[in-house]
PDB file of C-alpha atoms in Angstrom:
ATOM      1  CA  MET A1104      -0.145   0.011   0.212  1.00 49.00           C
ATOM      2  CA  SER A1105       1.144   3.185  -0.774  1.00 61.00           C
ATOM      3  CA  ALA A1106       1.605   6.345   1.006  1.00 70.00           C
ATOM      4  CA  CYS A1107      -0.913   7.990  -0.528  1.00 76.00           C
ATOM      5  CA  ASP A1108      -3.445   5.609  -0.057  1.00 72.00           C
ATOM      6  CA  THR A1109      -3.554   6.252   3.395  1.00 78.00           C
ATOM      7  CA  CYS A1110      -2.608  10.066   2.642  1.00 85.00           C
ATOM      8  CA  ILE A1111      -5.732  11.356   5.551  1.00 87.00           C
ATOM      9  CA  VAL A1112      -6.187  14.559   3.060  1.00 89.00           C
ATOM     10  CA  ARG A1113      -6.661  12.175  -0.457  1.00 83.00           C
ATOM     11  CA  ASN A1114      -9.953  12.869  -1.054  1.00 85.00           C
ATOM     12  CA  ARG A1115      -9.193  16.892  -0.222  1.00 87.00           C
ATOM     13  CA  ALA A1116      -5.804  17.312  -2.368  1.00 88.00           C
ATOM     14  CA  ILE A1117      -5.146  18.487  -5.537  1.00 88.00           C
ATOM     15  CA  CYS A1118      -4.334  14.477  -6.433  1.00 86.00           C
ATOM     16  CA  ALA A1119      -7.845  13.155  -5.729  1.00 84.00           C
ATOM     17  CA  GLY A1120      -8.851  13.158  -9.454  1.00 78.00           C
ATOM     18  CA  LEU A1121      -5.892  11.278 -10.771  1.00 85.00           C
ATOM     19  CA  GLU A1122      -6.749   6.953 -10.868  1.00 85.00           C
ATOM     20  CA  HIS A1123      -4.930   4.399  -9.000  1.00 83.00           C
ATOM     21  CA  PRO A1124      -1.991   3.716 -11.475  1.00 86.00           C
ATOM     22  CA  GLU A1125      -1.765   7.225 -11.640  1.00 86.00           C
ATOM     23  CA  ILE A1126      -1.455   7.814  -7.719  1.00 87.00           C
ATOM     24  CA  THR A1127       1.077   5.113  -7.329  1.00 85.00           C
ATOM     25  CA  ALA A1128       3.730   6.887  -9.989  1.00 86.00           C
ATOM     26  CA  LEU A1129       2.598   9.815  -8.324  1.00 87.00           C
ATOM     27  CA  SER A1130       3.513   8.510  -4.895  1.00 87.00           C
ATOM     28  CA  VAL A1131       7.087   6.961  -5.765  1.00 89.00           C
ATOM     29  CA  MET A1132       7.962  10.567  -6.789  1.00 90.00           C
ATOM     30  CA  GLY A1133       6.702  11.974  -2.995  1.00 90.00           C
ATOM     31  CA  ARG A1134       8.140  11.512   0.569  1.00 92.00           C
ATOM     32  CA  ARG A1135       7.132  13.139   3.912  1.00 93.00           C
ATOM     33  CA  ARG A1136       8.695  15.454   6.044  1.00 95.00           C
ATOM     34  CA  THR A1137       8.171  16.795   8.896  1.00 96.00           C
ATOM     35  CA  VAL A1138       8.643  20.823   9.610  1.00 97.00           C
ATOM     36  CA  SER A1139       8.785  21.765  13.389  1.00 96.00           C
ATOM     37  CA  ALA A1140       6.842  24.809  14.182  1.00 93.00           C
ATOM     38  CA  GLY A1141       9.076  27.938  12.882  1.00 93.00           C
ATOM     39  CA  GLU A1142      11.123  26.030  10.522  1.00 96.00           C
ATOM     40  CA  PRO A1143      10.953  27.211   7.058  1.00 96.00           C
ATOM     41  CA  LEU A1144      10.361  24.702   3.881  1.00 96.00           C
ATOM     42  CA  ILE A1145      10.781  27.350   1.094  1.00 96.00           C
ATOM     43  CA  TRP A1146      12.606  30.767   1.157  1.00 95.00           C
ATOM     44  CA  GLU A1147      11.103  34.056  -1.127  1.00 95.00           C
ATOM     45  CA  ASP A1148      13.477  33.945  -4.355  1.00 93.00           C
ATOM     46  CA  ASP A1149      15.214  31.038  -4.301  1.00 95.00           C
ATOM     47  CA  ASP A1150      15.279  29.107  -6.640  1.00 94.00           C
ATOM     48  CA  SER A1151      11.668  26.626  -7.044  1.00 94.00           C
ATOM     49  CA  LEU A1152      12.936  23.577  -6.454  1.00 94.00           C
ATOM     50  CA  LEU A1153      10.052  22.044  -4.161  1.00 95.00           C
ATOM     51  CA  VAL A1154       6.046  21.808  -4.574  1.00 96.00           C
ATOM     52  CA  ALA A1155       4.092  20.226  -1.397  1.00 95.00           C
ATOM     53  CA  ASN A1156       0.480  19.049  -0.135  1.00 94.00           C
ATOM     54  CA  VAL A1157      -0.199  19.813   3.640  1.00 95.00           C
ATOM     55  CA  ILE A1158      -0.899  17.055   5.064  1.00 94.00           C
ATOM     56  CA  GLU A1159      -1.272  18.205   8.927  1.00 93.00           C
ATOM     57  CA  GLY A1160      -0.596  21.517  10.598  1.00 92.00           C
ATOM     58  CA  VAL A1161      -0.791  25.170   9.076  1.00 92.00           C
ATOM     59  CA  LEU A1162       2.088  26.879   7.431  1.00 94.00           C
ATOM     60  CA  LYS A1163       2.110  31.037   6.411  1.00 93.00           C
ATOM     61  CA  LEU A1164       3.511  32.300   3.506  1.00 92.00           C
ATOM     62  CA  THR A1165       4.953  35.352   3.849  1.00 92.00           C
ATOM     63  CA  THR A1166       7.506  37.835   1.519  1.00 92.00           C
ATOM     64  CA  SER A1167       9.684  40.744   3.571  1.00 90.00           C
ATOM     65  CA  THR A1168      10.766  44.354   2.408  1.00 89.00           C
ATOM     66  CA  ALA A1169      14.418  44.868   2.318  1.00 88.00           C
ATOM     67  CA  ASP A1170      14.786  46.155   5.577  1.00 89.00           C
ATOM     68  CA  GLY A1171      13.542  42.827   6.300  1.00 84.00           C
ATOM     69  CA  ARG A1172       9.817  43.851   7.777  1.00 85.00           C
ATOM     70  CA  GLU A1173       7.839  40.393   7.179  1.00 85.00           C
ATOM     71  CA  GLN A1174       4.034  40.700   5.966  1.00 85.00           C
ATOM     72  CA  ILE A1175       1.736  37.259   5.898  1.00 86.00           C
ATOM     73  CA  VAL A1176       0.091  36.739   1.965  1.00 87.00           C
ATOM     74  CA  GLY A1177      -1.481  33.479   2.860  1.00 87.00           C
ATOM     75  CA  VAL A1178      -1.912  30.900   5.083  1.00 90.00           C
ATOM     76  CA  ALA A1179      -1.519  27.161   4.109  1.00 92.00           C
ATOM     77  CA  TYR A1180      -3.842  24.166   5.343  1.00 91.00           C
ATOM     78  CA  PRO A1181      -4.246  20.599   5.483  1.00 91.00           C
ATOM     79  CA  SER A1182      -5.015  19.195   1.855  1.00 91.00           C
ATOM     80  CA  ASP A1183      -3.841  22.915   0.492  1.00 92.00           C
ATOM     81  CA  PHE A1184      -1.103  23.181  -1.954  1.00 94.00           C
ATOM     82  CA  ILE A1185       2.179  25.320  -1.739  1.00 94.00           C
ATOM     83  CA  GLY A1186       5.161  25.972  -3.904  1.00 93.00           C
ATOM     84  CA  ARG A1187       5.489  27.431  -7.742  1.00 91.00           C
ATOM     85  CA  PRO A1188       4.773  24.701 -10.385  1.00 92.00           C
ATOM     86  CA  PHE A1189       6.275  26.010 -13.869  1.00 91.00           C
ATOM     87  CA  GLY A1190       8.005  28.491 -12.576  1.00 89.00           C
ATOM     88  CA  GLN A1191      11.971  29.163 -11.331  1.00 90.00           C
ATOM     89  CA  THR A1192      11.993  31.341  -8.761  1.00 94.00           C
ATOM     90  CA  SER A1193       9.209  30.680  -5.478  1.00 94.00           C
ATOM     91  CA  ALA A1194       7.473  33.927  -4.714  1.00 91.00           C
ATOM     92  CA  ALA A1195       6.949  33.933  -1.334  1.00 93.00           C
ATOM     93  CA  SER A1196       8.471  32.746   1.914  1.00 95.00           C
ATOM     94  CA  VAL A1197       6.836  29.384   3.303  1.00 96.00           C
ATOM     95  CA  VAL A1198       7.074  28.930   7.584  1.00 95.00           C
ATOM     96  CA  ALA A1199       5.466  26.560   9.579  1.00 95.00           C
ATOM     97  CA  LEU A1200       3.522  27.880  12.266  1.00 91.00           C
ATOM     98  CA  THR A1201       2.620  24.646  13.640  1.00 91.00           C
ATOM     99  CA  ASP A1202       3.777  21.292  13.575  1.00 94.00           C
ATOM    100  CA  ALA A1203       2.951  20.273  10.452  1.00 96.00           C
ATOM    101  CA  ARG A1204       3.671  17.056   7.668  1.00 96.00           C
ATOM    102  CA  VAL A1205       3.681  17.665   4.069  1.00 96.00           C
ATOM    103  CA  CYS A1206       4.054  15.257   1.150  1.00 94.00           C
ATOM    104  CA  VAL A1207       7.173  17.183  -0.728  1.00 96.00           C
ATOM    105  CA  PHE A1208       7.746  16.599  -4.788  1.00 95.00           C
ATOM    106  CA  ALA A1209      11.143  17.865  -6.998  1.00 96.00           C
ATOM    107  CA  ARG A1210       9.325  20.702  -8.858  1.00 95.00           C
ATOM    108  CA  ASN A1211      11.039  19.694 -11.639  1.00 95.00           C
ATOM    109  CA  ASP A1212       9.240  15.746 -11.799  1.00 94.00           C
ATOM    110  CA  PHE A1213       6.044  17.014 -10.467  1.00 94.00           C
ATOM    111  CA  ASP A1214       6.267  19.690 -13.458  1.00 94.00           C
ATOM    112  CA  ARG A1215       6.460  16.526 -15.946  1.00 94.00           C
ATOM    113  CA  PHE A1216       3.937  14.670 -14.365  1.00 93.00           C
ATOM    114  CA  ALA A1217       1.442  17.633 -14.594  1.00 92.00           C
ATOM    115  CA  ARG A1218       2.083  18.065 -18.046  1.00 92.00           C
ATOM    116  CA  GLU A1219       1.698  14.532 -18.895  1.00 91.00           C
ATOM    117  CA  HIS A1220      -2.157  14.372 -16.627  1.00 90.00           C
ATOM    118  CA  PRO A1221      -4.787  16.534 -17.196  1.00 89.00           C
ATOM    119  CA  GLU A1222      -6.831  15.599 -14.450  1.00 87.00           C
ATOM    120  CA  LEU A1223      -3.913  17.374 -12.196  1.00 89.00           C
ATOM    121  CA  GLU A1224      -3.213  20.438 -14.233  1.00 89.00           C
ATOM    122  CA  HIS A1225      -6.918  21.114 -14.274  1.00 89.00           C
ATOM    123  CA  LYS A1226      -7.253  20.570 -10.523  1.00 89.00           C
ATOM    124  CA  LEU A1227      -4.192  22.701 -10.187  1.00 90.00           C
ATOM    125  CA  LEU A1228      -5.991  25.486 -12.486  1.00 91.00           C
ATOM    126  CA  GLU A1229      -9.146  25.120 -10.027  1.00 91.00           C
ATOM    127  CA  ARG A1230      -7.074  25.586  -6.956  1.00 89.00           C
ATOM    128  CA  THR A1231      -5.206  28.985  -8.985  1.00 90.00           C
ATOM    129  CA  LEU A1232      -8.538  30.566  -8.865  1.00 93.00           C
ATOM    130  CA  ALA A1233      -9.784  29.848  -5.535  1.00 90.00           C
ATOM    131  CA  GLU A1234      -6.249  31.320  -4.090  1.00 88.00           C
ATOM    132  CA  LEU A1235      -7.348  34.212  -6.681  1.00 90.00           C
ATOM    133  CA  ASP A1236     -11.544  34.895  -5.526  1.00 92.00           C
ATOM    134  CA  ARG A1237      -9.186  34.987  -1.648  1.00 86.00           C
ATOM    135  CA  THR A1238      -6.970  37.321  -2.440  1.00 87.00           C
ATOM    136  CA  ARG A1239      -9.540  39.598  -3.628  1.00 91.00           C
ATOM    137  CA  ALA A1240     -11.681  38.991  -0.569  1.00 87.00           C
ATOM    138  CA  TRP A1241      -8.852  39.813   1.259  1.00 84.00           C
ATOM    139  CA  MET A1242      -8.109  42.606  -0.142  1.00 87.00           C
ATOM    140  CA  MET A1243     -12.444  44.242   0.384  1.00 88.00           C
ATOM    141  CA  LEU A1244     -10.998  42.819   3.763  1.00 87.00           C
ATOM    142  CA  LEU A1245      -7.711  45.218   4.220  1.00 85.00           C
ATOM    143  CA  GLY A1246      -8.715  48.324   2.335  1.00 87.00           C
ATOM    144  CA  ARG A1247     -12.294  48.714   3.444  1.00 90.00           C
ATOM    145  CA  LYS A1248     -13.388  47.018   6.329  1.00 93.00           C
ATOM    146  CA  SER A1249     -13.487  47.888   9.856  1.00 95.00           C
ATOM    147  CA  ALA A1250     -11.721  46.831  12.689  1.00 96.00           C
ATOM    148  CA  PRO A1251     -14.102  44.918  14.360  1.00 96.00           C
ATOM    149  CA  GLU A1252     -15.163  43.751  10.924  1.00 96.00           C
ATOM    150  CA  LYS A1253     -11.618  42.581  10.005  1.00 96.00           C
ATOM    151  CA  ILE A1254     -11.562  40.786  13.258  1.00 97.00           C
ATOM    152  CA  ALA A1255     -15.262  38.892  12.459  1.00 96.00           C
ATOM    153  CA  THR A1256     -14.527  38.269   9.032  1.00 95.00           C
ATOM    154  CA  PHE A1257     -11.313  36.506  10.278  1.00 94.00           C
ATOM    155  CA  LEU A1258     -12.676  34.748  12.945  1.00 96.00           C
ATOM    156  CA  LEU A1259     -15.428  33.004  10.348  1.00 95.00           C
ATOM    157  CA  ASP A1260     -12.508  32.226   7.661  1.00 91.00           C
ATOM    158  CA  MET A1261     -10.911  30.652  10.389  1.00 93.00           C
ATOM    159  CA  SER A1262     -13.796  28.515  12.134  1.00 94.00           C
ATOM    160  CA  GLU A1263     -14.189  27.545   7.525  1.00 90.00           C
ATOM    161  CA  ARG A1264     -10.704  26.612   7.542  1.00 87.00           C
ATOM    162  CA  LEU A1265      -9.790  24.739  10.747  1.00 86.00           C
ATOM    163  CA  ALA A1266     -13.396  22.794  10.608  1.00 81.00           C
ATOM    164  CA  ASP A1267     -11.146  19.499   8.616  1.00 61.00           C
ATOM    165  CA  ASN A1268      -8.443  20.287  11.084  1.00 50.00           C
ATOM    166  CA  GLY A1269      -9.733  18.431  14.255  1.00 41.00           C
ATOM    167  CA  CYS A1270     -11.313  20.884  15.395  1.00 41.00           C
ATOM    168  CA  VAL A1271     -14.508  20.777  17.853  1.00 41.00           C
ATOM    169  CA  HIS A1272     -17.987  21.216  15.783  1.00 40.00           C
ATOM    170  CA  GLN A1273     -21.222  22.232  16.519  1.00 41.00           C
ATOM    171  CA  PRO A1274     -23.113  19.659  18.908  1.00 45.00           C
ATOM    172  CA  GLY A1275     -25.019  17.532  16.279  1.00 46.00           C
ATOM    173  CA  ALA A1276     -23.739  19.007  13.872  1.00 44.00           C
ATOM    174  CA  GLN A1277     -21.691  16.235  10.922  1.00 45.00           C
ATOM    175  CA  SER A1278     -20.083  19.136   8.860  1.00 65.00           C
ATOM    176  CA  GLY A1279     -19.614  22.734   8.445  1.00 85.00           C
ATOM    177  CA  PRO A1280     -17.541  25.554  10.256  1.00 93.00           C
ATOM    178  CA  ALA A1281     -16.062  24.178  13.300  1.00 93.00           C
ATOM    179  CA  ARG A1282     -17.264  26.209  16.925  1.00 95.00           C
ATOM    180  CA  GLN A1283     -14.812  25.935  18.605  1.00 95.00           C
ATOM    181  CA  PHE A1284     -10.818  25.765  17.423  1.00 94.00           C
ATOM    182  CA  THR A1285      -7.301  27.042  18.327  1.00 94.00           C
ATOM    183  CA  LEU A1286      -5.776  29.803  16.506  1.00 94.00           C
ATOM    184  CA  PRO A1287      -2.419  28.820  14.908  1.00 91.00           C
ATOM    185  CA  PHE A1288      -1.497  32.539  15.134  1.00 88.00           C
ATOM    186  CA  SER A1289      -0.314  35.162  17.916  1.00 91.00           C
ATOM    187  CA  ARG A1290      -2.344  38.148  18.744  1.00 93.00           C
ATOM    188  CA  GLN A1291       0.406  40.095  16.893  1.00 92.00           C
ATOM    189  CA  GLN A1292       0.191  37.548  13.840  1.00 90.00           C
ATOM    190  CA  VAL A1293      -3.328  38.278  13.761  1.00 93.00           C
ATOM    191  CA  ALA A1294      -2.776  42.555  13.911  1.00 93.00           C
ATOM    192  CA  ASP A1295      -0.282  41.999  11.169  1.00 87.00           C
ATOM    193  CA  LEU A1296      -2.111  40.296   9.193  1.00 88.00           C
ATOM    194  CA  LEU A1297      -4.890  42.285   8.950  1.00 92.00           C
ATOM    195  CA  GLY A1298      -3.183  45.630   9.122  1.00 89.00           C
ATOM    196  CA  LEU A1299      -3.997  46.062  12.747  1.00 94.00           C
ATOM    197  CA  THR A1300      -2.401  46.866  15.880  1.00 95.00           C
ATOM    198  CA  ILE A1301      -1.621  44.632  18.689  1.00 97.00           C
ATOM    199  CA  GLU A1302      -3.623  46.976  20.865  1.00 97.00           C
ATOM    200  CA  THR A1303      -6.315  47.271  18.621  1.00 97.00           C
ATOM    201  CA  VAL A1304      -6.987  43.398  18.258  1.00 97.00           C
ATOM    202  CA  SER A1305      -6.657  42.297  21.618  1.00 96.00           C
ATOM    203  CA  ARG A1306      -9.579  45.640  22.443  1.00 97.00           C
ATOM    204  CA  GLN A1307     -11.958  43.352  19.416  1.00 97.00           C
ATOM    205  CA  PHE A1308     -11.655  39.895  21.235  1.00 97.00           C
ATOM    206  CA  THR A1309     -11.938  41.265  24.785  1.00 97.00           C
ATOM    207  CA  LYS A1310     -15.379  43.178  23.068  1.00 97.00           C
ATOM    208  CA  LEU A1311     -16.540  40.152  21.627  1.00 98.00           C
ATOM    209  CA  LYS A1312     -16.033  38.266  25.194  1.00 98.00           C
ATOM    210  CA  ALA A1313     -17.781  40.741  26.478  1.00 98.00           C
ATOM    211  CA  ASP A1314     -20.893  41.324  24.366  1.00 97.00           C
ATOM    212  CA  GLY A1315     -21.381  36.963  24.371  1.00 98.00           C
ATOM    213  CA  VAL A1316     -20.308  36.724  21.121  1.00 98.00           C
ATOM    214  CA  VAL A1317     -17.033  34.382  21.881  1.00 98.00           C
ATOM    215  CA  ALA A1318     -15.610  33.177  24.202  1.00 98.00           C
ATOM    216  CA  LEU A1319     -12.008  32.653  24.891  1.00 97.00           C
ATOM    217  CA  PRO A1320     -10.783  29.740  27.273  1.00 96.00           C
ATOM    218  CA  GLY A1321      -7.341  29.903  26.579  1.00 92.00           C
ATOM    219  CA  ARG A1322      -4.735  32.621  25.162  1.00 90.00           C
ATOM    220  CA  ARG A1323      -5.075  31.055  21.558  1.00 94.00           C
ATOM    221  CA  ASP A1324      -8.201  29.256  21.841  1.00 96.00           C
ATOM    222  CA  VAL A1325     -11.892  30.519  20.657  1.00 97.00           C
ATOM    223  CA  GLU A1326     -15.560  29.364  20.881  1.00 97.00           C
ATOM    224  CA  ILE A1327     -18.396  30.916  18.736  1.00 97.00           C
ATOM    225  CA  LEU A1328     -20.851  31.273  20.619  1.00 98.00           C
ATOM    226  CA  ASN A1329     -23.095  33.288  18.777  1.00 98.00           C
ATOM    227  CA  ARG A1330     -22.038  32.786  15.042  1.00 97.00           C
ATOM    228  CA  GLY A1331     -24.913  35.360  13.932  1.00 97.00           C
ATOM    229  CA  ALA A1332     -23.975  37.997  15.372  1.00 97.00           C
ATOM    230  CA  LEU A1333     -20.146  37.376  14.453  1.00 97.00           C
ATOM    231  CA  MET A1334     -21.776  37.180  11.036  1.00 97.00           C
ATOM    232  CA  ALA A1335     -23.851  40.453  10.987  1.00 97.00           C
ATOM    233  CA  LEU A1336     -20.480  41.973  12.274  1.00 96.00           C
ATOM    234  CA  ALA A1337     -18.497  41.084   9.370  1.00 94.00           C
ATOM    235  CA  GLY A1338     -20.358  42.671   7.175  1.00 84.00           C
TER     236      GLY A1338
END
């Protein structure tokens, strides 16, 4: 049995549409790798040597200015695809926010395999377009939304993206957004991600807790108590 046959994100990753012989060939090309929290996997502006599927954990995509200021430009969750296929250099650094496991492929080998399998190229296109839609939505958030709207939108997005990551769902629900989850971000990282100050982020979390919209049982733990109110606040 190949590693792909036992992969926990097999039905959600870009390789989901491949037949068994193709999966077997892809499994031979890939290798599992564990990445510790804070460890880089890809460096910005380096040669694009690898691509990967995220199996477990959360990683951040960042770009930096010449003087070292960092901006988080994306977050990768289980079943997400990271790296730059068909490209010569990496557009962003990829660093683990939590301990993570990834399935890594040499970029040249993956490019060749994708060209030979249109189903995989189609999945890559779908993922690219979905990422473009998320980027446009994020531009709206950063450019037009107020601090309360940003925090509410962020928490709703986290509850959606972390729903399949072993989080606690609403009682009686079979699927859907997570009610309770642990943020992979520090307060400072949330501030950087949303274009706010850490003080503003802390005030907004405190207000949401005081209003009974969320509970904060731990420093990074969030429980959504009133999803309707949070959605209304997010606009």
